[in-house]
mmCIF file of C-alpha atoms and ligand atoms in Angstrom:
data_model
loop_
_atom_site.group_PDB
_atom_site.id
_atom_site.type_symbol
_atom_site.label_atom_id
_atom_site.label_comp_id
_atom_site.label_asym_id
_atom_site.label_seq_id
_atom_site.Cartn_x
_atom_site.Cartn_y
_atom_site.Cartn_z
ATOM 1 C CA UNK E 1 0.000 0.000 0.000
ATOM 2 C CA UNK E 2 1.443 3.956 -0.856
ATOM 3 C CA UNK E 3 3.334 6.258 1.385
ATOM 4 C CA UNK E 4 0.032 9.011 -0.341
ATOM 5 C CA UNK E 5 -3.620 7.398 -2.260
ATOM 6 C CA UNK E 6 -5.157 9.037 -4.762
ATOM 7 C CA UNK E 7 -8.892 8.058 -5.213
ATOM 8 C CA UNK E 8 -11.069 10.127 -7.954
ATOM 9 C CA UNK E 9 -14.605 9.489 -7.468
ATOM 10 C CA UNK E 10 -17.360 9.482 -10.183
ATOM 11 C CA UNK E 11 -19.229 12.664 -8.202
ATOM 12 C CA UNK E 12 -15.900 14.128 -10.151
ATOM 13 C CA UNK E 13 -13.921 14.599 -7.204
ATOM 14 C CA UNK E 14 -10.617 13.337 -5.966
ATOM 15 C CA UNK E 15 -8.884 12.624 -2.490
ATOM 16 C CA UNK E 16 -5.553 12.495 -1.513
ATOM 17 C CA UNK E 17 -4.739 10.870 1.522
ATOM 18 C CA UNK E 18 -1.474 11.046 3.152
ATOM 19 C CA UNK E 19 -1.051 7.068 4.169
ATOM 20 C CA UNK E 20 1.325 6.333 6.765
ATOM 21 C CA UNK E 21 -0.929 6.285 10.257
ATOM 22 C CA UNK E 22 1.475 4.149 11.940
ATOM 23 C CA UNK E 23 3.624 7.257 11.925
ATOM 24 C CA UNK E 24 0.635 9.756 11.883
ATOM 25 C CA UNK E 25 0.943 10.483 7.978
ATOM 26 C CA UNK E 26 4.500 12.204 8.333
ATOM 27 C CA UNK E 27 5.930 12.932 5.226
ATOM 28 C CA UNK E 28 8.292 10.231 4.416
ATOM 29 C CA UNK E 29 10.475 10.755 1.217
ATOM 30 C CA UNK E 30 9.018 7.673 -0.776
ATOM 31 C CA UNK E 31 5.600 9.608 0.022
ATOM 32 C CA UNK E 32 7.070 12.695 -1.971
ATOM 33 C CA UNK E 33 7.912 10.537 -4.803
ATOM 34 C CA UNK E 34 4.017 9.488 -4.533
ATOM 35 C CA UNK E 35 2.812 12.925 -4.516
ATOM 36 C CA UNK E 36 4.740 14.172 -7.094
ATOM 37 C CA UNK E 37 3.486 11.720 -9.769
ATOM 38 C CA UNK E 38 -0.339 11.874 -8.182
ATOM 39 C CA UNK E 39 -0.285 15.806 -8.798
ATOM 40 C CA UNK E 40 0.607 15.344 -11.896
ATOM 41 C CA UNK E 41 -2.199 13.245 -12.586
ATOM 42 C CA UNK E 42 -4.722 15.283 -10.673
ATOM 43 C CA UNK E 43 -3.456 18.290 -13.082
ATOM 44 C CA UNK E 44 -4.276 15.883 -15.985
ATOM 45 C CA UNK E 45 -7.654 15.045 -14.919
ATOM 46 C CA UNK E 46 -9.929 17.781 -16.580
ATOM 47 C CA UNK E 47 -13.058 16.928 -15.420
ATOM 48 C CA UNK E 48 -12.418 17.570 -11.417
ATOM 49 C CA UNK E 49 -14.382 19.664 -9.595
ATOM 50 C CA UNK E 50 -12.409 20.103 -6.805
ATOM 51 C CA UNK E 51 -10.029 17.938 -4.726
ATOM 52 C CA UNK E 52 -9.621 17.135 -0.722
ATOM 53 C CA UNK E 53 -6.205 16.388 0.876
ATOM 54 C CA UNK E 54 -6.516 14.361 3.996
ATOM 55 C CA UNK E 55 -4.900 11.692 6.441
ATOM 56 C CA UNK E 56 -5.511 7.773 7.126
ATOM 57 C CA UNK E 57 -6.508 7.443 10.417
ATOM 58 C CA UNK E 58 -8.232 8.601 13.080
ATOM 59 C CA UNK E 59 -5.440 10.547 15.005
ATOM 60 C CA UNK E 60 -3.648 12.893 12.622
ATOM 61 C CA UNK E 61 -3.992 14.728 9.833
ATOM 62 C CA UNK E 62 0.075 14.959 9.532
ATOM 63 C CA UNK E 63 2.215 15.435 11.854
ATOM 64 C CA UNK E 64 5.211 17.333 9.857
ATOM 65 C CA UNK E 65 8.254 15.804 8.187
ATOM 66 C CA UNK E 66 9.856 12.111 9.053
ATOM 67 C CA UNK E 67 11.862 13.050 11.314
ATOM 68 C CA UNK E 68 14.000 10.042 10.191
ATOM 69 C CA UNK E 69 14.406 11.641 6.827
ATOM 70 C CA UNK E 70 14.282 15.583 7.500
ATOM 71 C CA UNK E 71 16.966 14.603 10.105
ATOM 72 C CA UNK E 72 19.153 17.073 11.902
ATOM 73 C CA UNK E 73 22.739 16.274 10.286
ATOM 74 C CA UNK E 74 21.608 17.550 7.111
ATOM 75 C CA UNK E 75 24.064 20.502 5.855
ATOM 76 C CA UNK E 76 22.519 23.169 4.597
ATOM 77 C CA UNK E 77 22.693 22.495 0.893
ATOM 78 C CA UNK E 78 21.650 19.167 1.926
ATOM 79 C CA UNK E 79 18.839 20.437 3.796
ATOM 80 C CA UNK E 80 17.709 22.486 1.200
ATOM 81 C CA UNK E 81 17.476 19.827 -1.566
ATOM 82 C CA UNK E 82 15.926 17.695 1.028
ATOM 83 C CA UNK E 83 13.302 20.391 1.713
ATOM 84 C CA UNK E 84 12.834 21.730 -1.680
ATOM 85 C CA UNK E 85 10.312 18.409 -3.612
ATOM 86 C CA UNK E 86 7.901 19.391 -0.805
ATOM 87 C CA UNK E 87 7.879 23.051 -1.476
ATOM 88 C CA UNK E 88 7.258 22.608 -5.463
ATOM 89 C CA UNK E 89 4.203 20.240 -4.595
ATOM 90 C CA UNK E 90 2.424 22.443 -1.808
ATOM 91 C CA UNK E 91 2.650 25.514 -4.852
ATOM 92 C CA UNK E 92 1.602 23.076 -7.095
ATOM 93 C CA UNK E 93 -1.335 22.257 -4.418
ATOM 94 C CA UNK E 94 -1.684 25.958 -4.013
ATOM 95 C CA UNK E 95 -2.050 26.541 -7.579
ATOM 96 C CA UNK E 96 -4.374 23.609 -8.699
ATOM 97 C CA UNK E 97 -7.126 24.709 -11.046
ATOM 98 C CA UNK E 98 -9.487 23.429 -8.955
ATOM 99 C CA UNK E 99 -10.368 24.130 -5.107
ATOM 100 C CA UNK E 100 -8.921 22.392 -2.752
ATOM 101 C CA UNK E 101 -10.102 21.063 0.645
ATOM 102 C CA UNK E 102 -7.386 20.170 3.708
ATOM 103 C CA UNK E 103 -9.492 17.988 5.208
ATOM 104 C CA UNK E 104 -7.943 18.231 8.720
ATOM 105 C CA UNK E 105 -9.338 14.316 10.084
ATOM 106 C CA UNK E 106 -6.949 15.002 13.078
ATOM 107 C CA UNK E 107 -3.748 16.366 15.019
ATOM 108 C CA UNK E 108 -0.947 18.010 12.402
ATOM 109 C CA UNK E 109 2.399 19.886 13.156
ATOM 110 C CA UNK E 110 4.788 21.718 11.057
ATOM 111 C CA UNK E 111 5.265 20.749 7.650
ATOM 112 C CA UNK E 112 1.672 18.867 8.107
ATOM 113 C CA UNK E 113 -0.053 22.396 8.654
ATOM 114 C CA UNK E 114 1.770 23.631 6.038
ATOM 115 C CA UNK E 115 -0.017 21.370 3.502
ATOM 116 C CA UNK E 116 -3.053 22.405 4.961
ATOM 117 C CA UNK E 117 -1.645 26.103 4.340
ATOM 118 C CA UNK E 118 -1.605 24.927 0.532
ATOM 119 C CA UNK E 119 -5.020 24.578 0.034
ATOM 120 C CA UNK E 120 -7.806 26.927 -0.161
ATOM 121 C CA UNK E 121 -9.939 25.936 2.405
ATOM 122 C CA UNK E 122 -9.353 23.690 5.879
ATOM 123 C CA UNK E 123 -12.302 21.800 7.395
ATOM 124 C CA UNK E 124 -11.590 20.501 10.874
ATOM 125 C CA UNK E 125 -12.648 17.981 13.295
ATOM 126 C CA UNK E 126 -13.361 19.500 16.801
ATOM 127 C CA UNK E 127 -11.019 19.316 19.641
ATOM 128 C CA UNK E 128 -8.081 18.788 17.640
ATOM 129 C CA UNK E 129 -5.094 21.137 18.164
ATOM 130 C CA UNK E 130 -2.640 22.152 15.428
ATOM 131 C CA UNK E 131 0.647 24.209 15.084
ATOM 132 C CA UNK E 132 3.464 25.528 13.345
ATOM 133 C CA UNK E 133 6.011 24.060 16.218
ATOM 134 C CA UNK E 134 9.343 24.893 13.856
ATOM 135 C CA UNK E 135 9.978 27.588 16.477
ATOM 136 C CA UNK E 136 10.286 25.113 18.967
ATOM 137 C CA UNK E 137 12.699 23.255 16.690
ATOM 138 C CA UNK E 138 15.311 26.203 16.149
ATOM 139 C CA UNK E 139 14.076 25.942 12.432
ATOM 140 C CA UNK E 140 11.392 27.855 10.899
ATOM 141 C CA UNK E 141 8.490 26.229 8.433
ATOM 142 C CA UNK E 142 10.437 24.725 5.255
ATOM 143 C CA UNK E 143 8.122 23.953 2.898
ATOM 144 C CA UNK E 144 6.607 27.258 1.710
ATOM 145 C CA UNK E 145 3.785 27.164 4.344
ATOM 146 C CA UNK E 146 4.682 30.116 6.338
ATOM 147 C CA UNK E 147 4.553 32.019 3.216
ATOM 148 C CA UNK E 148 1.111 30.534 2.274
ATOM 149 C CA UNK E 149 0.061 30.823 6.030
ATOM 150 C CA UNK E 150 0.099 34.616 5.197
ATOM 151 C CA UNK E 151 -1.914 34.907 2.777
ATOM 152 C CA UNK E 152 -4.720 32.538 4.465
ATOM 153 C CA UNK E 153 -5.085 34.980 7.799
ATOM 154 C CA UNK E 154 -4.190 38.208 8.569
ATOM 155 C CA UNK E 155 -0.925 39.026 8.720
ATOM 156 C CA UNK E 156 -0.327 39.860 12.179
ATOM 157 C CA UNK E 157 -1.834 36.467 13.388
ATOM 158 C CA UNK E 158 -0.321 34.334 10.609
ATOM 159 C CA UNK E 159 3.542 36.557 12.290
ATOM 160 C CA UNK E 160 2.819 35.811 15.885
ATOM 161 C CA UNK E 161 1.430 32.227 14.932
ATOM 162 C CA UNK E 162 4.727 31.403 13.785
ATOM 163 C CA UNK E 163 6.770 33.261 16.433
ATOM 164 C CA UNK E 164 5.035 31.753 19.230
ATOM 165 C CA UNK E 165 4.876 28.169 17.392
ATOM 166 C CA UNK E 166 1.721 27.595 19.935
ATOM 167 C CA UNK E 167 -0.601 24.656 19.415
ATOM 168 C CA UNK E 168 -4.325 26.223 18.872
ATOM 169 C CA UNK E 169 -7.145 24.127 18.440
ATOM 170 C CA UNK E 170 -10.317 24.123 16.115
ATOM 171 C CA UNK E 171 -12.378 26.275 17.185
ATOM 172 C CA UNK E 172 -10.088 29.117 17.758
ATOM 173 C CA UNK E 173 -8.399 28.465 13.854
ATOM 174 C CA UNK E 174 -11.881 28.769 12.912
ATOM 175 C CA UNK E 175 -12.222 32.284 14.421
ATOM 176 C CA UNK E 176 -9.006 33.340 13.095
ATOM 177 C CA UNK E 177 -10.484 32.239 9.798
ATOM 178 C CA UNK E 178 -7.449 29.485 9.048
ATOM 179 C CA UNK E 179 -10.164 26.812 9.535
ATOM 180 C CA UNK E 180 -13.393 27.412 7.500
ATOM 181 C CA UNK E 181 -15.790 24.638 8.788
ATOM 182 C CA UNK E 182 -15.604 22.455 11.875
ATOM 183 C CA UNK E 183 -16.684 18.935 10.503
ATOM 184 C CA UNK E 184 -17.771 15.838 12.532
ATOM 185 C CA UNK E 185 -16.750 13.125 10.242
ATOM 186 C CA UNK E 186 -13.142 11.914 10.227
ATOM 187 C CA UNK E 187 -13.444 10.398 7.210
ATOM 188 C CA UNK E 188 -14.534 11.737 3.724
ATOM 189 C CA UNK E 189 -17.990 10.347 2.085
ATOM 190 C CA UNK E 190 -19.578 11.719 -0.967
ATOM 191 C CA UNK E 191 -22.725 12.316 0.856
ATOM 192 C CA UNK E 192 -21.636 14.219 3.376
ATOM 193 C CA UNK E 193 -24.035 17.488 3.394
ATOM 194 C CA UNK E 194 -21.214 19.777 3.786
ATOM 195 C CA UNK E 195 -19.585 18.549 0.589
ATOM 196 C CA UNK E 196 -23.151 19.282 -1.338
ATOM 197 C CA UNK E 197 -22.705 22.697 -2.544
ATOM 198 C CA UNK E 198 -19.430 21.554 -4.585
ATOM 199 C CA UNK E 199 -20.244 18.593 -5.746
ATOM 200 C CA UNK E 200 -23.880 20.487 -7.077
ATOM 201 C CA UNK E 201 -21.072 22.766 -9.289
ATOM 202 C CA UNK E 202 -19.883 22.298 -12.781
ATOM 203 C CA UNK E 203 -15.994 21.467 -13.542
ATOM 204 C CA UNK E 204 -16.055 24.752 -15.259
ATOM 205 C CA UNK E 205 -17.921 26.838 -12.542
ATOM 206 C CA UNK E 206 -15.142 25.810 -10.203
ATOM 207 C CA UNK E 207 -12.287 26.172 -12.464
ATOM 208 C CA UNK E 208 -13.567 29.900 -12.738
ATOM 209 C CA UNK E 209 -13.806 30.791 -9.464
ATOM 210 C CA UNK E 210 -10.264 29.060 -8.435
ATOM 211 C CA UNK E 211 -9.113 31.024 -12.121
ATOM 212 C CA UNK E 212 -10.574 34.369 -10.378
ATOM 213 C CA UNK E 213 -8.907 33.400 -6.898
ATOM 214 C CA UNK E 214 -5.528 32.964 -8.164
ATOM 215 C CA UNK E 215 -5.902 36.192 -9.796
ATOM 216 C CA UNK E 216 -5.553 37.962 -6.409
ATOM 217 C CA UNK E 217 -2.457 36.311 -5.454
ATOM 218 C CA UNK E 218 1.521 37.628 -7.327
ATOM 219 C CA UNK E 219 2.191 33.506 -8.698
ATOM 220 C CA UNK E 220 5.513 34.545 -9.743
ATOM 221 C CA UNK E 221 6.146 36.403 -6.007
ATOM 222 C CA UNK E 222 4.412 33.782 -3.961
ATOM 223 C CA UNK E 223 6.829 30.393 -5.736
ATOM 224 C CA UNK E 224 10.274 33.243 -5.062
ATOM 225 C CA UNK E 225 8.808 33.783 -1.341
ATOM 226 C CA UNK E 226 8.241 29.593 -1.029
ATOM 227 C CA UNK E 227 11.973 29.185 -1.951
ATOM 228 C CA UNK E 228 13.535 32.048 -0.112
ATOM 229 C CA UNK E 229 11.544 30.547 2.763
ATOM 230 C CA UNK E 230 13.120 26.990 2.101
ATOM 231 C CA UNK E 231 16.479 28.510 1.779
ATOM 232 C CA UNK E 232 15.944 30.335 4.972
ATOM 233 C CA UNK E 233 14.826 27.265 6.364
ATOM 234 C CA UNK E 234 17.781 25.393 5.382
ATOM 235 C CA UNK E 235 20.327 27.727 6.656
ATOM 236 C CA UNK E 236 18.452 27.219 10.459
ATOM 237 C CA UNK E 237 18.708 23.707 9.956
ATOM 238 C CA UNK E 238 22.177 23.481 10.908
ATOM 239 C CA UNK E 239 21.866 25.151 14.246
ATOM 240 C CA UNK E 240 22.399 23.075 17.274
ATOM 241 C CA UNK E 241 18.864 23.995 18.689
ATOM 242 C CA UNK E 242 17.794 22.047 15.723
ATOM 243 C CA UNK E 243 20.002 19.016 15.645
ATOM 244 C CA UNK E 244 19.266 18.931 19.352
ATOM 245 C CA UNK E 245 15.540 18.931 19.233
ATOM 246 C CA UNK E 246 15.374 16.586 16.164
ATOM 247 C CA UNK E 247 17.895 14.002 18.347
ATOM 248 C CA UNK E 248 15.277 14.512 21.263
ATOM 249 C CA UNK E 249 12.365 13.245 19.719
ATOM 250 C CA UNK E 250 14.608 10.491 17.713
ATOM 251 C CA UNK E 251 15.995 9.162 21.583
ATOM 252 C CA UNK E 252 12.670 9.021 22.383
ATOM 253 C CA UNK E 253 11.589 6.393 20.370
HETATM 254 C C1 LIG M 1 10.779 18.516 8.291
HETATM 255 C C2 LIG M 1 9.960 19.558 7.681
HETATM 256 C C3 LIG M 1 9.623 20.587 8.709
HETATM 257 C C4 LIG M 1 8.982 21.746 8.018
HETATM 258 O O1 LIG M 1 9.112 21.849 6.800
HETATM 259 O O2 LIG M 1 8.409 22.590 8.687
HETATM 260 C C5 LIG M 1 8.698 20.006 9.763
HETATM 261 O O3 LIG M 1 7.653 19.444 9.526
HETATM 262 S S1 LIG M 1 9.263 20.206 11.365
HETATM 263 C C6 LIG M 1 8.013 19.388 12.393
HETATM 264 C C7 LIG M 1 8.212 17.899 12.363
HETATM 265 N N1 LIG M 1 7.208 17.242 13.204
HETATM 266 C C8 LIG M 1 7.347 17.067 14.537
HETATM 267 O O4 LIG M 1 8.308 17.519 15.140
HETATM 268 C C9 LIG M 1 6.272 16.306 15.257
HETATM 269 C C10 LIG M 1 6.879 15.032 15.819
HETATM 270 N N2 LIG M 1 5.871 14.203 16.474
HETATM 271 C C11 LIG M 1 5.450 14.456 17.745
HETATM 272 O O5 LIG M 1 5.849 15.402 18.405
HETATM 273 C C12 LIG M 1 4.447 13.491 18.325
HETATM 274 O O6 LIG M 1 4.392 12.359 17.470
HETATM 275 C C13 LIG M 1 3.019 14.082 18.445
HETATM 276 C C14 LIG M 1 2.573 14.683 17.143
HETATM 277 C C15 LIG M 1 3.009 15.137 19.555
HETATM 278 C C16 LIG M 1 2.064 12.927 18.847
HETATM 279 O O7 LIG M 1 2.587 12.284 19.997
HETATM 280 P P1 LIG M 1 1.985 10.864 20.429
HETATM 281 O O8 LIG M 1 0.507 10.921 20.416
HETATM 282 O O9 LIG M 1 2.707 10.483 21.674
HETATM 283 O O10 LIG M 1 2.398 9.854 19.273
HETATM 284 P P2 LIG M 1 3.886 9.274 19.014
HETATM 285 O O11 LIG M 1 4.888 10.349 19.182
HETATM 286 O O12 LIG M 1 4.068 8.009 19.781
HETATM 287 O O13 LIG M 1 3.785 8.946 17.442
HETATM 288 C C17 LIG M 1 3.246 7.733 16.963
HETATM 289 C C18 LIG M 1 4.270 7.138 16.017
HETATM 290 O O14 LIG M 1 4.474 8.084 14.907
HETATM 291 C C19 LIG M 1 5.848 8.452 14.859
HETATM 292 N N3 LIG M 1 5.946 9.850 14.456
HETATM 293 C C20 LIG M 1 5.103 10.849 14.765
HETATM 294 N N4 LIG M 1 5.498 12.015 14.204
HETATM 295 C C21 LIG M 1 6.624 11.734 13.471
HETATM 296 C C22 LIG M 1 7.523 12.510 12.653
HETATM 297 N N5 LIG M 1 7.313 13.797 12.414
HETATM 298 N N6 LIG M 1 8.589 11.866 12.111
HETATM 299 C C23 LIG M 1 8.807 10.545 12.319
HETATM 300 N N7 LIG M 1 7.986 9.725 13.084
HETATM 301 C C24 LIG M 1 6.922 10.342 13.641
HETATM 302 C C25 LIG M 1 6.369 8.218 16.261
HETATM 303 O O15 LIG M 1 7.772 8.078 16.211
HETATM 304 C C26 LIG M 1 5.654 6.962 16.660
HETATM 305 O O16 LIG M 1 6.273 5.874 15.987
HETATM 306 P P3 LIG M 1 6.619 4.522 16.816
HETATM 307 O O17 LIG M 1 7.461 4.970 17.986
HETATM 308 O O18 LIG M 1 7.344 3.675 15.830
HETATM 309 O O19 LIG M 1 5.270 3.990 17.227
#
C-alpha cells in the first residue's frame, strides 16, 4: 500500500490521503515521490471539480516531516534539496485549477499544517489542536507554508502564529479564519451534506472561481517567497537547537 492514495470518485472529485498512520501520515520521502506523480495526474484530470487532501486514520492529519528523513545532520545544501520536492508540490497544491479542501481528520504539526496552508480551504474535526512548532525546533516552516500561512489569515496572526509556534485548536483556527468549517466526520464520504454545494457545481464553474482566486495572489512572487523561505529554512537547519531537538524526539523512540 502507498506512502500518499489518490482516489477520484465518479461525483468528479478526488482525495488524496497522506497514508502512513502508523507514523501519523509524516511525510516520508518515498511519500514525496508518490505525490509528485499523483499531482501530476490530478493536473491531468480535466473533469475535477475540486479535490480534498486528507490523512488515514483517526489521530492525525500529519504530523510534519519524518523526522528520520528531515533529520538534523543535514548541511545546509543538503537540507535544502531535502526540503525543496515538498515546497514545489504544496505551490503546485496551491495553484491547482481546482479548489482544494485540507481535510484536517486530526492532530498536524509543522510541515503537516503547512499542507493544509496549501489549500484553499481547511475543514476541521473538533477538539483537535494544530501548530506551526518549527519555532520550537530552532528551524522555521520549510516547505513554503509560512509564506502561504500569510496569505490565508491576517498578517499579524499568521507573524505571531509562527513566532510563538503555539498549538491552537479548532475552534479558535476557525475564528481566526485558518479553519473554514468544523466537521464531525473523520473520514470523507460523498454524501456528506457539507460537501453538497461543490459537488452540485460544474468542472467549469469551479475552475472559474479558483481562475478568479488565483488572480488575487503575485504567482511569480508567492513560488520566489516559497523558496527564499526553504532557503531560509535550510540555513536554520544546521543550528544546534535544531540538531538537538530533532535528536530529542529520535531518543525518544
Ligand atoms: C521537516 C519539515 C519541517 C517543516 O518543513 O516545517 C517540519 O515538519 S518540522 C516538524 C516535524 N514534526 C514534529 O516535530 C512532530 C513530531 N511528532 C510528535 O511530536 C508526536 O508524534 C506528536 C505529534 C506530539 C504525537 O505524539 P503521540 O501521540 O505520543 O504519538 P507518538 O509520538 O508516539 O507517534 C506515533 C508514532 O508516529 C511516529 N511519528 C510521529 N510524528 C513523526 C515525525 N514527524 N517523524 C517521524 N515519526 C513520527 C512516532 O515516532 C511513533 O512511531 P513509533 O514509535 O514507531 O510507534
Amino acid at each position: 500500500m502507498g506512502d500518499s492514495l489518490l482516489k477520484v470518485y465518479p461525483e468528479q472529485f478526488a482525495v488524496l490521503t497522506l497514508n502512513r498512520p502508523h507514523k501519523l501520515n509524516a511525510v516520508s520521502k518515498t511519500m514525496i515521490h508518490e505525490l509528485i506523480e499523483q499531482i501530476n495526474e490530478i493536473e491531468q484530470t480535466h473533469e475535477m471539480k475540486f479535490l480534498i487532501v486528507t490523512g488515514s486514520g483517526n489521530k492525525a492529519f500529519c504530523s510534519g516531516g519524518d523526522l528520520n528523513d528531515f533529520h538534523g545532520d543535514l548541511e545546509e545544501e543538503e537540507a535544502y534539496q531535502t526540503l525543496k520536492p515538498m515546497q514545489e508540490i504544496l505551490y503546485k497544491i496551491a495553484t491547482l485549477p481546482v479548489p482544494t479542501i485540507a481535510w484536517l481528520n486530526g492532530l498536524a504539526r509543522g510541515g503537516g499544517l503547512e499542507i493544509a496552508s496549501a489549500c484553499d480551504f481547511r475543514f476541521a474535526v473538533p477538539e483537535e489542536n494544530f501548530g506551526f512548532i518549527q519555532g520550537k525546533l530552532g528551524i522555521s516552516t520549510g516547505w513554503g507554508g509560512g509564506t502561504l500561512l500569510y496569505r490565508r489569515i491576517d498578517t499579524q496572526l499568521a507573524f505571531q502564529w509562527l513566532i510563538e509556534a503555539d498549538l491552537k485548536k479548532s475552534d479558535e483556527l476557525l475564528k481566526m479564519g485558518f479553519v473554514q468549517k468544523i466537521v464531525n466526520d473523520r473520514s470523507i464520504s460523498s454524501d456528506n451534506k457539507l460537501l453538497e454545494p461543490y459537488l452540485n457545481r460544474s468542472a467549469d464553474q469551479m475552475r472559474l472561481w479558483k481562475s478568479q482566486r488565483l488572480k488575487y495572489i503575485d504567482l511569480d512572487q508567492l513560488k520566489q517567497q516559497m523558496d527564499d523561505e526553504v532557503r531560509a529554512c535550510s540555513r536554520l537547519w544546521v543550528s544546534n537547537e535544531h540538531k538537538q531537538a530533532v535528536q530529542q524526539f529520535l531518543s525518544k523512540k
